CSV table of C-alpha atoms and ligand atoms in Angstrom, one decimal:
chain,number,residue,atom,x,y,z
A,1,MET,CA,169.5,159.3,52.0
A,2,TYR,CA,170.8,157.6,48.9
A,3,GLU,CA,168.5,159.4,46.3
A,4,ASN,CA,170.6,160.1,43.3
A,5,LEU,CA,169.0,161.2,40.0
A,6,LYS,CA,172.4,161.1,38.3
A,7,LEU,CA,172.3,157.4,38.1
A,8,ILE,CA,170.8,157.3,34.6
A,9,LEU,CA,172.2,155.5,31.6
A,10,ASP,CA,173.1,157.2,28.4
A,11,SER,CA,171.2,155.5,25.6
A,12,SER,CA,174.0,156.2,23.1
A,13,ASP,CA,176.3,154.1,25.4
A,14,ALA,CA,173.9,151.3,26.4
A,15,PRO,CA,175.4,148.6,28.5
A,16,GLU,CA,175.7,145.0,27.3
A,17,PRO,CA,173.3,142.5,29.0
A,18,GLY,CA,174.8,140.9,32.1
A,19,ALA,CA,174.0,139.3,35.5
A,20,PHE,CA,175.0,139.4,39.1
A,21,GLU,CA,174.5,136.7,41.6
A,22,TRP,CA,174.7,136.7,45.4
A,23,ARG,CA,174.3,134.1,48.1
A,24,SER,CA,173.2,135.8,51.3
A,25,PRO,CA,172.4,134.3,54.7
A,26,SER,CA,169.7,134.7,57.2
A,27,ASN,CA,170.5,136.1,60.7
A,28,ILE,CA,169.3,135.5,64.2
A,29,ALA,CA,168.8,138.5,66.5
A,30,ILE,CA,170.0,138.2,70.1
A,31,VAL,CA,168.9,141.7,71.1
A,32,LYS,CA,165.6,142.0,69.2
A,33,TYR,CA,164.2,144.7,67.0
A,34,TRP,CA,160.5,144.9,67.7
A,35,GLY,CA,158.8,148.2,67.1
A,36,LYS,CA,159.5,150.6,64.3
A,37,HIS,CA,158.6,154.1,63.0
A,38,GLY,CA,158.8,156.2,59.8
A,39,ASP,CA,160.3,154.3,56.8
A,40,GLN,CA,161.3,151.1,58.6
A,41,LEU,CA,163.4,152.7,61.3
A,42,PRO,CA,163.9,150.8,64.5
A,43,ARG,CA,162.7,151.9,67.9
A,44,ASN,CA,165.8,150.3,69.5
A,45,PRO,CA,169.2,149.1,68.4
A,46,SER,CA,169.5,145.3,67.8
A,47,PHE,CA,172.3,142.7,67.5
A,48,SER,CA,172.4,139.6,65.4
A,49,PHE,CA,174.6,136.7,64.5
A,50,THR,CA,174.9,136.1,60.7
A,51,LEU,CA,174.0,132.5,59.9
A,52,SER,CA,175.5,130.2,57.3
A,53,ALA,CA,173.4,127.2,56.2
A,54,SER,CA,170.1,129.2,55.8
A,55,PHE,CA,170.6,131.4,52.8
A,56,SER,CA,169.0,132.7,49.7
A,57,GLN,CA,170.8,132.6,46.3
A,58,MET,CA,169.6,135.2,43.8
A,59,ARG,CA,170.6,136.1,40.3
A,60,LEU,CA,169.7,139.4,38.7
A,61,ASP,CA,169.9,139.4,34.9
A,62,TYR,CA,169.5,142.8,33.1
A,63,GLU,CA,169.4,144.1,29.6
A,64,PHE,CA,168.9,147.6,28.3
A,65,LYS,CA,165.3,148.3,27.1
A,66,GLU,CA,165.0,148.9,23.3
A,67,VAL,CA,162.1,151.2,23.8
A,68,PRO,CA,162.3,153.4,26.9
A,69,ASP,CA,159.4,153.7,29.3
A,70,ASN,CA,159.1,154.5,33.0
A,71,GLU,CA,158.1,151.1,34.2
A,72,ILE,CA,159.8,148.4,36.2
A,73,ASP,CA,160.0,145.4,33.9
A,74,LEU,CA,160.5,142.4,36.1
A,75,THR,CA,160.2,138.6,35.6
A,76,PHE,CA,160.7,136.6,38.7
A,77,PHE,CA,161.4,132.9,39.2
A,78,PHE,CA,161.4,131.1,42.6
A,79,HIS,CA,163.1,127.7,42.4
A,80,GLN,CA,162.9,127.8,38.6
A,81,GLN,CA,159.1,128.5,38.7
A,82,PRO,CA,157.5,131.8,37.7
A,83,ASN,CA,156.0,133.2,40.9
A,84,GLU,CA,153.5,136.0,40.5
A,85,GLN,CA,153.0,136.7,44.2
A,86,PHE,CA,156.7,137.2,44.9
A,87,ALA,CA,157.1,139.1,41.6
A,88,ALA,CA,154.4,141.6,42.6
A,89,LYS,CA,156.1,142.2,46.0
A,90,ILE,CA,159.6,142.7,44.5
A,91,LYS,CA,158.2,144.9,41.8
A,92,THR,CA,156.5,147.2,44.3
A,93,PHE,CA,159.8,147.3,46.3
A,94,LEU,CA,161.8,148.2,43.1
A,95,GLU,CA,159.3,150.9,42.3
A,96,ARG,CA,159.9,152.4,45.7
A,97,LEU,CA,163.6,152.3,45.1
A,98,ARG,CA,163.4,154.3,41.8
A,99,PRO,CA,164.8,157.5,43.4
A,100,VAL,CA,167.8,155.5,44.6
A,101,PHE,CA,168.3,153.5,41.5
A,102,PRO,CA,166.7,155.5,38.7
A,103,PHE,CA,168.4,153.3,36.0
A,104,LEU,CA,166.2,150.4,37.0
A,105,SER,CA,163.3,151.6,34.8
A,106,GLN,CA,165.8,151.6,31.8
A,107,LEU,CA,166.4,147.9,32.2
A,108,LYS,CA,164.5,144.7,31.6
A,109,LEU,CA,165.1,142.6,34.7
A,110,THR,CA,164.9,138.9,35.5
A,111,ILE,CA,165.4,137.4,38.9
A,112,HIS,CA,166.0,133.8,39.8
A,113,SER,CA,165.8,133.1,43.5
A,114,GLU,CA,166.2,130.0,45.6
A,115,ASN,CA,166.4,129.3,49.4
A,116,SER,CA,168.6,126.7,50.9
A,117,PHE,CA,165.8,125.8,53.3
A,118,PRO,CA,162.3,124.5,52.3
A,119,HIS,CA,159.9,127.4,51.6
A,120,SER,CA,157.3,126.1,54.2
A,121,ALA,CA,159.8,125.3,57.0
A,122,GLY,CA,158.5,128.1,59.2
A,123,ILE,CA,161.7,130.1,58.6
A,124,ALA,CA,161.4,133.7,57.5
A,125,SER,CA,163.2,134.1,54.2
A,126,SER,CA,162.9,137.9,54.1
A,127,ALA,CA,166.3,138.6,55.7
A,128,SER,CA,168.2,136.4,53.3
A,129,SER,CA,166.2,137.2,50.2
A,130,MET,CA,166.1,141.0,50.7
A,131,SER,CA,169.8,141.1,51.5
A,132,ALA,CA,170.6,139.1,48.4
A,133,LEU,CA,168.5,141.4,46.3
A,134,ALA,CA,170.2,144.5,47.8
A,135,LEU,CA,173.6,143.1,47.1
A,136,CYS,CA,172.7,142.3,43.4
A,137,LEU,CA,171.3,145.9,43.0
A,138,CYS,CA,174.5,147.4,44.5
A,139,SER,CA,176.7,145.2,42.3
A,140,LEU,CA,174.7,146.4,39.3
A,141,GLU,CA,175.0,150.1,40.3
A,142,ASP,CA,178.7,149.7,40.8
A,143,HIS,CA,179.1,147.9,37.4
A,144,LEU,CA,177.2,150.6,35.5
A,145,PHE,CA,178.5,153.7,37.3
A,146,SER,CA,181.6,152.7,39.4
A,147,THR,CA,180.0,154.4,42.4
A,148,LEU,CA,180.5,151.8,45.1
A,149,ARG,CA,184.2,150.8,44.8
A,150,VAL,CA,185.0,151.3,48.5
A,151,PRO,CA,183.9,148.1,50.2
A,152,GLU,CA,182.6,149.9,53.4
A,153,GLU,CA,180.4,152.1,51.2
A,154,PHE,CA,179.1,149.1,49.2
A,155,ASP,CA,178.2,147.3,52.3
A,156,ARG,CA,176.5,150.3,53.9
A,157,LYS,CA,174.4,150.9,50.9
A,158,ALA,CA,173.5,147.2,50.5
A,159,SER,CA,172.5,147.2,54.2
A,160,TYR,CA,170.4,150.4,53.8
A,161,ILE,CA,168.6,148.9,50.8
A,162,ALA,CA,168.0,145.5,52.5
A,163,ARG,CA,166.7,147.3,55.6
A,164,LEU,CA,164.1,149.1,53.5
A,165,GLY,CA,162.9,145.7,52.2
A,166,SER,CA,162.8,144.0,55.6
A,167,GLY,CA,164.3,145.7,58.7
A,168,SER,CA,166.3,142.8,60.0
A,169,ALA,CA,167.7,142.1,56.5
A,170,GLY,CA,170.0,145.0,56.9
A,171,ARG,CA,172.0,143.0,59.4
A,172,SER,CA,172.6,140.0,57.0
A,173,ILE,CA,175.3,141.9,55.0
A,174,TYR,CA,178.1,141.4,57.5
A,175,PRO,CA,180.3,138.5,58.5
A,176,TYR,CA,179.7,137.0,61.9
A,177,ALA,CA,177.5,139.7,63.5
A,178,SER,CA,175.9,143.0,63.0
A,179,VAL,CA,174.4,145.9,65.0
A,180,TRP,CA,171.6,147.9,63.5
A,181,GLY,CA,170.3,151.1,65.2
A,182,THR,CA,172.1,154.1,66.7
A,183,THR,CA,173.8,153.3,69.9
A,184,SER,CA,176.7,154.8,71.8
A,185,VAL,CA,178.2,151.3,72.3
A,186,MET,CA,178.9,150.9,68.6
A,187,PRO,CA,180.7,153.8,66.9
A,188,GLY,CA,179.3,154.5,63.4
A,189,SER,CA,176.0,152.7,64.1
A,190,SER,CA,172.9,154.1,62.5
A,191,ASP,CA,169.1,153.6,62.3
A,192,GLU,CA,169.5,153.7,58.5
A,193,TYR,CA,171.8,150.7,58.1
A,194,GLY,CA,173.5,147.9,60.0
A,195,VAL,CA,177.2,147.9,60.7
A,196,GLY,CA,179.6,144.9,61.2
A,197,ALA,CA,180.1,143.7,64.8
A,198,GLU,CA,182.8,141.2,64.3
A,199,SER,CA,185.0,143.3,66.5
A,200,TRP,CA,182.7,142.5,69.5
A,201,LEU,CA,183.3,138.8,69.3
A,202,HIS,CA,185.6,136.8,71.5
A,203,ASP,CA,186.8,133.8,69.5
A,204,THR,CA,184.2,131.6,71.3
A,205,PHE,CA,181.4,133.5,69.6
A,206,LYS,CA,182.9,133.0,66.1
A,207,ASP,CA,182.5,129.3,66.6
A,208,PHE,CA,178.9,129.4,67.7
A,209,HIS,CA,176.0,127.2,66.6
A,210,ASP,CA,172.3,127.9,66.0
A,211,ASP,CA,170.3,124.7,65.4
A,212,ILE,CA,166.7,125.6,64.4
A,213,LEU,CA,164.1,123.3,65.9
A,214,ILE,CA,161.1,123.5,63.7
A,215,VAL,CA,158.1,123.3,66.0
A,216,SER,CA,155.7,124.3,63.3
A,217,LYS,CA,156.0,124.8,59.5
A,218,ALA,CA,152.7,126.7,59.4
A,219,GLU,CA,152.7,130.3,58.2
A,220,LYS,CA,152.5,132.8,61.0
A,221,SER,CA,149.1,133.9,62.1
A,222,VAL,CA,150.3,137.6,62.6
A,223,SER,CA,152.9,139.1,60.2
A,224,SER,CA,155.9,140.8,61.7
A,225,ARG,CA,154.7,144.0,60.1
A,226,ALA,CA,151.4,143.8,62.1
A,227,GLY,CA,153.4,142.9,65.2
A,228,HIS,CA,155.7,145.9,64.9
A,229,ALA,CA,152.7,148.2,64.4
A,230,LEU,CA,151.1,146.9,67.7
A,231,MET,CA,154.1,148.1,69.7
A,232,GLU,CA,152.8,151.6,69.1
A,233,GLY,CA,150.0,151.1,71.6
A,234,ASN,CA,151.8,148.6,73.9
A,235,PRO,CA,151.8,149.9,77.5
A,236,TYR,CA,155.3,148.4,78.1
A,237,ALA,CA,156.8,149.9,74.9
A,238,ASP,CA,159.0,152.5,76.6
A,239,ALA,CA,160.3,150.1,79.2
A,240,ARG,CA,161.0,147.6,76.5
A,241,TYR,CA,163.1,150.1,74.4
A,242,GLY,CA,165.1,151.0,77.5
A,243,GLN,CA,165.6,147.3,78.3
A,244,ALA,CA,166.9,146.6,74.8
A,245,ARG,CA,169.5,149.4,75.1
A,246,LYS,CA,170.6,148.0,78.5
A,247,ASN,CA,170.8,144.5,77.2
A,248,LEU,CA,172.8,145.6,74.2
A,249,SER,CA,175.4,147.2,76.3
A,250,LEU,CA,175.5,144.1,78.6
A,251,LEU,CA,175.8,141.9,75.6
A,252,GLU,CA,178.7,143.8,74.2
A,253,GLU,CA,180.6,143.1,77.4
A,254,ALA,CA,179.7,139.4,77.4
A,255,LEU,CA,180.6,139.0,73.8
A,256,LYS,CA,184.0,140.7,74.2
A,257,SER,CA,184.9,138.8,77.3
A,258,GLY,CA,183.7,135.4,76.1
A,259,ASN,CA,181.1,135.2,78.9
A,260,VAL,CA,178.8,132.5,77.4
A,261,GLU,CA,176.6,132.3,80.5
A,262,GLU,CA,175.8,136.0,80.5
A,263,PHE,CA,175.3,135.9,76.7
A,264,GLY,CA,172.8,133.1,77.2
A,265,ARG,CA,170.9,134.9,80.0
A,266,ILE,CA,170.5,137.9,77.7
A,267,ALA,CA,169.5,135.8,74.7
A,268,GLU,CA,166.7,134.1,76.7
A,269,ASP,CA,165.6,137.3,78.3
A,270,GLU,CA,165.2,138.9,74.9
A,271,ALA,CA,163.4,135.9,73.4
A,272,LEU,CA,160.8,135.7,76.2
A,273,THR,CA,160.4,139.5,76.3
A,274,LEU,CA,159.6,139.5,72.5
A,275,HIS,CA,156.8,137.0,73.0
A,276,ALA,CA,155.6,138.7,76.2
A,277,LEU,CA,155.2,141.9,74.1
A,278,MET,CA,153.1,140.0,71.6
A,279,MET,CA,150.9,138.7,74.4
A,280,SER,CA,150.6,142.2,76.0
A,281,SER,CA,149.7,144.0,72.7
A,282,ASN,CA,146.1,145.0,72.1
A,283,PRO,CA,144.8,142.9,70.4
A,284,SER,CA,147.1,140.4,71.9
A,285,PHE,CA,148.5,137.4,69.9
A,286,MET,CA,150.6,134.4,70.6
A,287,LEU,CA,153.1,132.8,68.2
A,288,ILE,CA,154.6,130.1,70.6
A,289,GLU,CA,153.1,126.6,70.6
A,290,PRO,CA,152.9,124.1,73.4
A,291,ASN,CA,156.0,122.3,72.1
A,292,THR,CA,157.9,125.6,72.2
A,293,VAL,CA,157.3,125.7,75.9
A,294,ALA,CA,158.1,122.0,76.3
A,295,LEU,CA,161.4,122.5,74.5
A,296,ILE,CA,162.3,125.5,76.6
A,297,LYS,CA,161.8,123.5,79.8
A,298,LYS,CA,163.9,120.6,78.5
A,299,ILE,CA,166.7,122.9,77.4
A,300,ARG,CA,166.8,124.6,80.8
A,301,ALA,CA,166.6,121.3,82.7
A,302,TYR,CA,169.4,119.8,80.6
A,303,ARG,CA,171.6,122.9,81.2
A,304,ALA,CA,171.0,122.7,85.0
A,305,ASP,CA,171.7,119.0,85.1
A,306,THR,CA,174.8,118.9,82.9
A,307,GLY,CA,176.3,122.4,83.1
A,308,ILE,CA,176.5,122.3,79.3
A,309,PRO,CA,176.1,125.9,78.0
A,310,VAL,CA,173.1,125.6,75.7
A,311,PHE,CA,170.6,128.4,75.4
A,312,PHE,CA,167.6,129.3,73.3
A,313,THR,CA,166.2,132.3,71.4
A,314,LEU,CA,163.0,132.7,69.4
A,315,ASP,CA,162.1,134.7,66.3
A,316,ALA,CA,158.6,136.0,65.6
A,317,GLY,CA,157.4,132.4,65.5
A,318,PRO,CA,157.2,129.1,67.4
A,319,ASN,CA,160.6,127.7,66.4
A,320,ILE,CA,163.5,127.3,68.8
A,321,HIS,CA,166.9,128.5,67.9
A,322,LEU,CA,169.4,126.5,70.0
A,323,LEU,CA,172.5,128.5,70.7
A,324,TYR,CA,175.7,126.9,71.9
A,325,PRO,CA,179.5,127.0,71.4
A,326,GLY,CA,181.3,124.7,69.0
A,327,SER,CA,183.1,123.0,72.0
A,328,VAL,CA,179.9,121.2,73.0
A,329,VAL,CA,178.5,120.3,69.5
A,330,HIS,CA,178.6,116.5,70.1
A,331,GLU,CA,176.8,116.6,73.4
A,332,VAL,CA,174.1,119.0,72.1
A,333,ARG,CA,173.5,117.1,68.9
A,334,SER,CA,173.0,113.9,70.8
A,335,PHE,CA,170.7,115.8,73.2
A,336,ILE,CA,168.6,117.0,70.2
A,337,GLU,CA,168.4,113.5,68.8
A,338,SER,CA,167.4,111.8,72.1
A,339,ASP,CA,165.2,114.5,73.8
A,340,LEU,CA,164.2,117.3,71.5
A,341,LYS,CA,163.7,116.1,67.9
A,342,HIS,CA,160.4,114.3,68.6
A,343,LEU,CA,158.9,117.6,69.6
A,344,CYS,CA,159.6,119.1,66.2
A,345,GLU,CA,157.2,118.9,63.3
A,346,ASN,CA,158.2,115.7,61.4
A,347,GLU,CA,161.3,115.6,63.6
A,348,TYR,CA,162.7,118.4,61.4
A,349,TYR,CA,165.5,120.7,62.5
A,350,ILE,CA,168.2,122.6,60.7
A,351,GLN,CA,171.9,122.7,61.7
A,352,ASP,CA,173.2,126.2,61.3
A,353,TRP,CA,176.1,128.2,62.7
A,354,VAL,CA,177.6,131.7,62.8
A,355,GLY,CA,179.0,132.4,59.3
A,356,GLU,CA,181.2,134.6,57.2
A,357,GLY,CA,178.4,136.6,55.5
A,358,PRO,CA,177.3,137.0,51.9
A,359,GLU,CA,179.2,135.7,49.0
A,360,GLU,CA,179.2,136.8,45.4
A,361,VAL,CA,178.7,133.8,43.2
B,401,LIG,O1,162.6,142.3,59.8
B,401,LIG,P1,161.2,142.1,60.3
B,401,LIG,O2,160.4,143.3,60.0
B,401,LIG,O3,160.6,140.8,59.8
B,401,LIG,O4,161.3,142.0,61.9
B,401,LIG,C1,162.1,141.0,62.5
B,401,LIG,C2,161.7,140.9,63.9
B,401,LIG,C3,162.4,139.8,64.7
B,401,LIG,O5,162.8,138.8,63.9
B,401,LIG,C4,161.4,139.3,65.7
B,401,LIG,C5,163.6,140.4,65.6
B,401,LIG,C6,164.8,140.7,64.8
B,401,LIG,O6,165.5,141.7,65.3
B,401,LIG,O7,165.2,140.1,63.8
């Protein structure tokens, strides 16, 4: 939808070398995207909180090529080190984006990328890194052609590009929260890009925490790409897509009215459904670990005993995301220290919270 062959540089007016740098956060889905079709289009709409402490920082340097060719010329550094594996992935992605950004093959590109969290912490970095890359590319386009001056248009294109890189990354562009996928409950929503969902949030949800309990740092045994693909033969797929739509509309009401209990019920329902779908795929697979289940039982028992509103969600992996309002941060942190931390790999967990979205550095 953004193909534009006019975005070509005039060699008689070559731009000076320059750079753009963005810091972009990860996000945590409350209503999950699981199942896709076509070019990374979702089977159901999803909702996420934008995180804060877990981010990627990326700098894109560019200079005009002396000798023109039709290639993507990219050098890639991850935490200061050349990284051939990441370079190859990003290069393939940039090649795919040539119809959208035809000027890319006129430039020599260098990317420096870093994550705020350890690479092998069991946290997916695709949402933060793909959104950071999309933002750098849109800044570059706007600098060279002045085409994205309207902030809403800039965000929408950045979200579209991020989504092509990794579906859920399209939701990292916005402060606080985002909806991705066409739904009647969010005017302007689209399968092609995420939109901001700050307007859905009662103040309680703008001060919300997501502490990530690292149950295992090991790489996932099944990629999310393979997991999405297995939804095509899943006997529960249609019921699932209907459930996600229903949950999204219930979630909208809970978020607007500040109903933390209902929010938590939906978050846990979505997390367990996601993993039930994995277990009911053919072939089936399981990403939770014994300590994931142990933690879930402890969280539910603590909530029942104390009345403190603390809930969990899960990504496509074994780690627990502990969701709770800022008003109970002291209680929950001491609960983590005394009862939960020892079930994490090397007692490692990350304190994160709902944040204000990407920042240009
Ligand atoms: O963006 P992907 O293709 O890695 O898929 C993400 C899927 C989940 O994290 C499990 C759910 C979601 O909506 O983020």
